[in-house]
Short mmCIF file of C-alpha atoms and ligand atoms in Angstrom, two decimals:
data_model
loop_
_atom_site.label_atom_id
_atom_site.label_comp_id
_atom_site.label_asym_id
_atom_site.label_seq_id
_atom_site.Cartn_x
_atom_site.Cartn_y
_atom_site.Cartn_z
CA UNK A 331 0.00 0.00 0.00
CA UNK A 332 2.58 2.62 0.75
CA UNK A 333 3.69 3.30 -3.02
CA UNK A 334 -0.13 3.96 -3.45
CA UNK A 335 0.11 7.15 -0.22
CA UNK A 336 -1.75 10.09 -2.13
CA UNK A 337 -2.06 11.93 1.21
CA UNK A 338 0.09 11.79 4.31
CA UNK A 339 -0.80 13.61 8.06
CA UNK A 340 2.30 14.16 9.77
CA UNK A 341 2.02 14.67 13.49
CA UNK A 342 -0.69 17.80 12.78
CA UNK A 343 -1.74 20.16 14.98
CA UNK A 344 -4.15 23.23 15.54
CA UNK A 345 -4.69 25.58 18.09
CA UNK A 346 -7.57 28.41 17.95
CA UNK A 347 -6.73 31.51 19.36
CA UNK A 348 -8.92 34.93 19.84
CA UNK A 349 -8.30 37.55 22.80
CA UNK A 350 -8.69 35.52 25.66
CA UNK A 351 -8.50 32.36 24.65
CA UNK A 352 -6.41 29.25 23.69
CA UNK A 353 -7.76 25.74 22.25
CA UNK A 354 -6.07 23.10 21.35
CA UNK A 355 -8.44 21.22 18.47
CA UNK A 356 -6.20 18.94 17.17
CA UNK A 357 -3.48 17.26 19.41
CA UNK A 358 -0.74 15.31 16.92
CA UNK A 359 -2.56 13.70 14.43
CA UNK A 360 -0.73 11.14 11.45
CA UNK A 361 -2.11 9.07 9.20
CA UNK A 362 -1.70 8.01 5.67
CA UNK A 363 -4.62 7.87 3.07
CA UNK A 364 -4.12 5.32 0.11
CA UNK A 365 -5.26 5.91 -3.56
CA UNK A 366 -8.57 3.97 -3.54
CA UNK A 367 -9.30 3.70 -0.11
CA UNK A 368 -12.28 4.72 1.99
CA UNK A 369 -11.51 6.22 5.12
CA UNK A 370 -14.19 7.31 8.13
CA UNK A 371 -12.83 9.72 11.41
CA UNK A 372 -15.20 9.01 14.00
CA UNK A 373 -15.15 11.07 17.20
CA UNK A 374 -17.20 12.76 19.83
CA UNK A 375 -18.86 15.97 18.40
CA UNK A 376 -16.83 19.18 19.41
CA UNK A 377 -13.64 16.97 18.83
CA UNK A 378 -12.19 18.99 15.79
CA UNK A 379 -13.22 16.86 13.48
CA UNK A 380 -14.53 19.46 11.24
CA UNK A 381 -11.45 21.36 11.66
CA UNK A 382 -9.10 18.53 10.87
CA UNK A 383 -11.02 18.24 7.42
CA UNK A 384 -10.66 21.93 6.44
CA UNK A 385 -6.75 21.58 7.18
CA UNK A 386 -6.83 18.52 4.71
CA UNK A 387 -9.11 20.52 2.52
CA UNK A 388 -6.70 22.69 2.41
CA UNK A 389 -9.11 26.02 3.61
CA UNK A 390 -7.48 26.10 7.17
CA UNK A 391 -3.94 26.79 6.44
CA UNK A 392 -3.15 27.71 9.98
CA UNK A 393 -1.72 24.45 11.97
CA UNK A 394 1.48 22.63 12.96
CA UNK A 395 3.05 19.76 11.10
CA UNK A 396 2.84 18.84 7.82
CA UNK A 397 0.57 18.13 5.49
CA UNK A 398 1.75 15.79 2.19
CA UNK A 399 -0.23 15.75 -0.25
CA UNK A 400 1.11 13.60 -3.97
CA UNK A 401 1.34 16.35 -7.06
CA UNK A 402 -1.92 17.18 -9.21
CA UNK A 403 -4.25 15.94 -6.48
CA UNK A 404 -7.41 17.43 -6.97
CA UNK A 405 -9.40 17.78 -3.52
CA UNK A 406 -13.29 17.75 -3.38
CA UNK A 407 -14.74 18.62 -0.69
CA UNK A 408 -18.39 18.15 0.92
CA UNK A 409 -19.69 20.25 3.41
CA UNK A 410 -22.40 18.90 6.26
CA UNK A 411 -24.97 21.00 4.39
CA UNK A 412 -26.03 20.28 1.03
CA UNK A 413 -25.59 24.42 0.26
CA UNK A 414 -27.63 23.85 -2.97
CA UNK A 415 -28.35 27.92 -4.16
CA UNK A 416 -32.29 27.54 -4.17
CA UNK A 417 -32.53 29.49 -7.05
CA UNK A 418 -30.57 27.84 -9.37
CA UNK A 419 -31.33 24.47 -11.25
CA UNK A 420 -30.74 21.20 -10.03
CA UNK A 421 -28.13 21.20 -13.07
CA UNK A 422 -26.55 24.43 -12.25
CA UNK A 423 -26.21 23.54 -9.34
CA UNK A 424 -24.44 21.07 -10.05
CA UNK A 425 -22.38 23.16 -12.44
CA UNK A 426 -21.78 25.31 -10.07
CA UNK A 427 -17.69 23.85 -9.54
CA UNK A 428 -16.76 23.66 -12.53
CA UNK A 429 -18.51 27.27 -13.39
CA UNK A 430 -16.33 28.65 -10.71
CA UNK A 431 -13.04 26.64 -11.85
CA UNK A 432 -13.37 28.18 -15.32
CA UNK A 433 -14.22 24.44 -16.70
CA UNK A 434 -17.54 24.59 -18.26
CA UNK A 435 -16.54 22.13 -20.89
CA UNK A 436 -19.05 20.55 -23.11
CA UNK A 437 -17.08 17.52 -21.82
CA UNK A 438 -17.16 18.33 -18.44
CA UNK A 439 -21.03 19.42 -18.75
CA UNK A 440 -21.87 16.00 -20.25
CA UNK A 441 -19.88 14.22 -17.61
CA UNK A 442 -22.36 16.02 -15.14
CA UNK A 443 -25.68 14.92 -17.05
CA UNK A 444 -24.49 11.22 -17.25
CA UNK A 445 -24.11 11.03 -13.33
CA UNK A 446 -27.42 12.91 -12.99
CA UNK A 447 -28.65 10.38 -15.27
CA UNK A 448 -26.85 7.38 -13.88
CA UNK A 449 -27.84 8.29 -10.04
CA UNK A 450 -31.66 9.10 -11.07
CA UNK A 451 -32.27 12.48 -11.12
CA UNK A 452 -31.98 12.80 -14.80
CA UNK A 453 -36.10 14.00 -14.62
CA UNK A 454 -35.13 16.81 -11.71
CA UNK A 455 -32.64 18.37 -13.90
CA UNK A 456 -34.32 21.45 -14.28
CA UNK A 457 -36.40 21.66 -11.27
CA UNK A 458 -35.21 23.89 -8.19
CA UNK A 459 -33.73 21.96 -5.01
CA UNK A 460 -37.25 23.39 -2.95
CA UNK A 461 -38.41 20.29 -5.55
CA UNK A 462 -36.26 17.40 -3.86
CA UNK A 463 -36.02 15.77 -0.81
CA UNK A 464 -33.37 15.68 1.80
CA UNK A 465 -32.07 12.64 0.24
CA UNK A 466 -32.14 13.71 -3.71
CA UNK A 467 -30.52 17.02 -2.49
CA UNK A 468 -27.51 15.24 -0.84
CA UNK A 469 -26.96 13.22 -4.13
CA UNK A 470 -27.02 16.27 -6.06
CA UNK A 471 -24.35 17.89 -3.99
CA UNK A 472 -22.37 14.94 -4.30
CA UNK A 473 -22.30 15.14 -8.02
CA UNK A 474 -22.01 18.68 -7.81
CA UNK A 475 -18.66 17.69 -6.13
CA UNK A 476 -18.10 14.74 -8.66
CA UNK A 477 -18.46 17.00 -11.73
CA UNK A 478 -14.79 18.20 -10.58
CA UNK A 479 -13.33 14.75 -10.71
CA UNK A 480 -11.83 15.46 -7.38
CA UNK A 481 -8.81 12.69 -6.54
CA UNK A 482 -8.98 12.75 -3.05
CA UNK A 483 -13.21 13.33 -1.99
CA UNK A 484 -13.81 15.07 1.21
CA UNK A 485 -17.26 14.31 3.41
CA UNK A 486 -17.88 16.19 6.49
CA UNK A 487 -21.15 14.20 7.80
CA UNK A 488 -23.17 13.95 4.99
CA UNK A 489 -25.97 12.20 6.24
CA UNK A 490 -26.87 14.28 9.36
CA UNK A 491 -28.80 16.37 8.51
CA UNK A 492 -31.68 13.30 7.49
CA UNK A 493 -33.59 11.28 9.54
CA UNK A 494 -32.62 7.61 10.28
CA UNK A 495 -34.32 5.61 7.85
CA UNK A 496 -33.54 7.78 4.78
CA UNK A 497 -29.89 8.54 6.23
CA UNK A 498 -29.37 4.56 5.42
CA UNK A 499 -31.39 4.66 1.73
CA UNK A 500 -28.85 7.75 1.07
CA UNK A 501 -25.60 6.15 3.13
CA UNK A 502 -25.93 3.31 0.37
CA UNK A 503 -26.52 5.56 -2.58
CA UNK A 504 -23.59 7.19 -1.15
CA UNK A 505 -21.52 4.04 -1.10
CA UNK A 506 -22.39 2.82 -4.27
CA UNK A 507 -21.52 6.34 -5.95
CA UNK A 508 -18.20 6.55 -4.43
CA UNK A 509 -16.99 2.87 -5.08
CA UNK A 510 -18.52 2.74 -8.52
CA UNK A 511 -16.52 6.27 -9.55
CA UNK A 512 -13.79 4.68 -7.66
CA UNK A 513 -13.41 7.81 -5.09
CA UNK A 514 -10.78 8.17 -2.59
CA UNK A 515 -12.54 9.50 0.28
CA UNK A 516 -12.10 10.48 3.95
CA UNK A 517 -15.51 10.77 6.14
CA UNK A 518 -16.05 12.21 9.23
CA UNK A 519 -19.05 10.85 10.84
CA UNK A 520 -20.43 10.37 14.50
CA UNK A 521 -22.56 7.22 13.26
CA UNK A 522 -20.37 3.92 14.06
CA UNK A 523 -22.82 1.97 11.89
CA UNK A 524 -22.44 4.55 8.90
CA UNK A 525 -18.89 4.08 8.76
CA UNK A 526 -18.70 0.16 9.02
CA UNK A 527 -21.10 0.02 5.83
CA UNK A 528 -18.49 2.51 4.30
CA UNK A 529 -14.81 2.67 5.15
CA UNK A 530 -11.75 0.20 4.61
CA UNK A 531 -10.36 1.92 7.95
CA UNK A 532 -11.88 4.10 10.59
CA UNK A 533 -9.79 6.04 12.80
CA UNK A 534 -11.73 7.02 15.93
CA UNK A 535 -10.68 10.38 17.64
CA UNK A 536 -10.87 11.57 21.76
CA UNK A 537 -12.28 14.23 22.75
CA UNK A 538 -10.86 17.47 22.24
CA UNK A 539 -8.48 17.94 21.83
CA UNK A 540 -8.61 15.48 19.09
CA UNK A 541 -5.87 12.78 19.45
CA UNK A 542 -6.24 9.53 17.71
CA UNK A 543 -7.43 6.78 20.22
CA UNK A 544 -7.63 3.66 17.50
CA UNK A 545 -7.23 3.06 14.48
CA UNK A 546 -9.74 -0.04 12.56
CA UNK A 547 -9.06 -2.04 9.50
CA UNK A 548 -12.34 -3.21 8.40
CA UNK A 549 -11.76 -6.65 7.68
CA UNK A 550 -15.26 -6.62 5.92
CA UNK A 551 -14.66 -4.38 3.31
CA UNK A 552 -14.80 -6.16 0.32
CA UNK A 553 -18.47 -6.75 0.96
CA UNK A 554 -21.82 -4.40 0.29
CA UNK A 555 -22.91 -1.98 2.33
CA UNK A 556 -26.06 -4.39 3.43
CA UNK A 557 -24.32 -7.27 3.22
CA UNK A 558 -21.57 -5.59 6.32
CA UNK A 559 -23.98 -5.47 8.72
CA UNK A 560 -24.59 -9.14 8.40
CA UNK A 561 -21.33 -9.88 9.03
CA UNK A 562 -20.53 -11.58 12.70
CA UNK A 563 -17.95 -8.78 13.42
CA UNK A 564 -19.90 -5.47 12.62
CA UNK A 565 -21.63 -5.99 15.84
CA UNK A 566 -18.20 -6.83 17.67
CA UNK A 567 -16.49 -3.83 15.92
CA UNK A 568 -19.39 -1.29 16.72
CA UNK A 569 -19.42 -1.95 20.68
CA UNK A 570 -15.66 -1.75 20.30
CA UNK A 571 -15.61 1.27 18.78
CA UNK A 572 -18.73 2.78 21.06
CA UNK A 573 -16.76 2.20 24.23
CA UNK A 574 -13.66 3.90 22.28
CA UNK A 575 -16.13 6.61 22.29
CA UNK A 576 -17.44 6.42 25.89
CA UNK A 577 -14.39 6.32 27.70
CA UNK A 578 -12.41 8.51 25.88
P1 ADP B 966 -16.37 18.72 15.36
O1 ADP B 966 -16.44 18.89 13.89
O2 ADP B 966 -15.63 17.49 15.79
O3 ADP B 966 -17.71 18.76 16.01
P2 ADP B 966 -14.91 21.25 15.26
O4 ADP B 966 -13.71 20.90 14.51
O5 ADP B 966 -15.98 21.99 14.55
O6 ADP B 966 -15.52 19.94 15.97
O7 ADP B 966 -14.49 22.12 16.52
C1 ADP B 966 -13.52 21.68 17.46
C2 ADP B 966 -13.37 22.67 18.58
O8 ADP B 966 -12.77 23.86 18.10
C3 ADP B 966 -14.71 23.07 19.18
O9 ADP B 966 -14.58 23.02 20.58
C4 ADP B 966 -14.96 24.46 18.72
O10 ADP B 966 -15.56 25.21 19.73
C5 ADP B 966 -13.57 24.98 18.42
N1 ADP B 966 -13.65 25.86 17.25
C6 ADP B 966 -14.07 25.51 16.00
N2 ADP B 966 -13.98 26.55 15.15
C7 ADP B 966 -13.49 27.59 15.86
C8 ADP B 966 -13.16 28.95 15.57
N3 ADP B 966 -13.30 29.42 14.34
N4 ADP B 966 -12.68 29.71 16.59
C9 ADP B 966 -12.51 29.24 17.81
N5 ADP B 966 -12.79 27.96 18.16
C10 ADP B 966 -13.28 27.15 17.22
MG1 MG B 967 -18.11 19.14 12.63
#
């Protein structure tokens, strides 16, 4: 795996600072990230997980350590809201990237049909996001995200803003997306289960300040998101990684 590192966390990290106060978010964090693989960060909210993404994002610039990142790696990145501008289309939305990036190729706007096509929303094309629901909208700002054929994909919990049943309809939508465009992707989540169904690894942060308490290889991973909860270690894994979680 190591020739394959496209993205390397080397003991990072961040401190916020305004008149009075100091906090430490992110308390020497490393990992590596592999071309192809699927990794979730799991921690207890408030943990700077959020910040730890923008530093990989590369909109945080402000930290200690160093962040390695391979030449002409593109970086997508997916914020917990779906942002869609209400009063564009659903395909300007999704244009929106690219539109921004100066790459409104006929290419590139054909690319973005044949994913809205391919994921099902080929008929909402031209209706408004007030039109979808929470689930549609969250596919549409994946693609909107896809349409810049990022290298590296982003997520900063995509699912939370929908309700239970519809978060695990959209988690496998999600999977199936991602491993069928064959994404490279770091998660953050707070839902154990989520990231089983997803990830190849899960690294599972403290409290703040964020330190890494574990880190998971998900011997699972070769199967369906489904098909991973029936598995007789998902349940051993997810109390494992809930009393990481408790105690930490
Ligand atoms: P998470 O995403 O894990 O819920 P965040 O990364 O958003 O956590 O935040 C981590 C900690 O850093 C929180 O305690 C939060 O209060 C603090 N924090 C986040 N953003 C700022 C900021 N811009 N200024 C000061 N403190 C911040
Ligand atoms: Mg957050």
């Amino acid at each position: 795996m190591k020739d394959k590192i496209i993205l390397s966390v080397d003991n990072i990290s961040k401190k916020y600072q305004d008149l009075e106060n100091e906090v430490l978010a992110i308390d020497d964090i490393s990992f590596n990230l592999s071309k192809g693989e699927f990794i979730s960060i799991i921690g207890p909210s408030g943990c700077g997980k959020s910040t730890l993404l923008s530093i990989l994002a590369g909109t945080d610039k402000d930290y200690k350590g160093n962040l390695i990142i391979k030449n002409n790696t593109n970086i997508g990145y997916m914020l917990q809201n779906d942002c869609l501008f209400p009063w564009r289309t659903i395909l300007d939305n999704c244009l929106l990237g690219l539109e921004i990036n100066n790459r409104l190729t006929k290419e590139n706007i054909n690319y973005v049909k044949e994913l809205l096509k391919k994921y099902e929303l080929a008929d909402f094309m031209n209706k408004y996001p007030d039109n979808l629901s929470g689930g549609m909208r969250q596919r549409v700002a994946l693609i909107r995200t896809l349409a810049l054929k990022p290298d590296i994909l982003l997520l900063d919990e995509p699912l939370s803003a929908l309700d239970s049943q519809t978060r695990l309809t959209i988690g496998e939508d999600i999977f199936n997306i991602i491993k069928n465009e064959n994404i490279t992707a770091i998660m953050v989540t707070h839902d154990i289960g989520e990231a089983l169904s997803i990830s190849d690894r899960i690294i599972v942060l403290t409290k703040r300040p964020a330190k890494i308490k574990n880190i998971y290889q998900i011997p699972f991973n070769n199967l369906d998101y489904y098909s991973r909860r029936l598995d007789s270690s998902f349940n051993k894994l997810l109390d494992q990684i809930w009393r990481d979680l408790d105690v930490s």
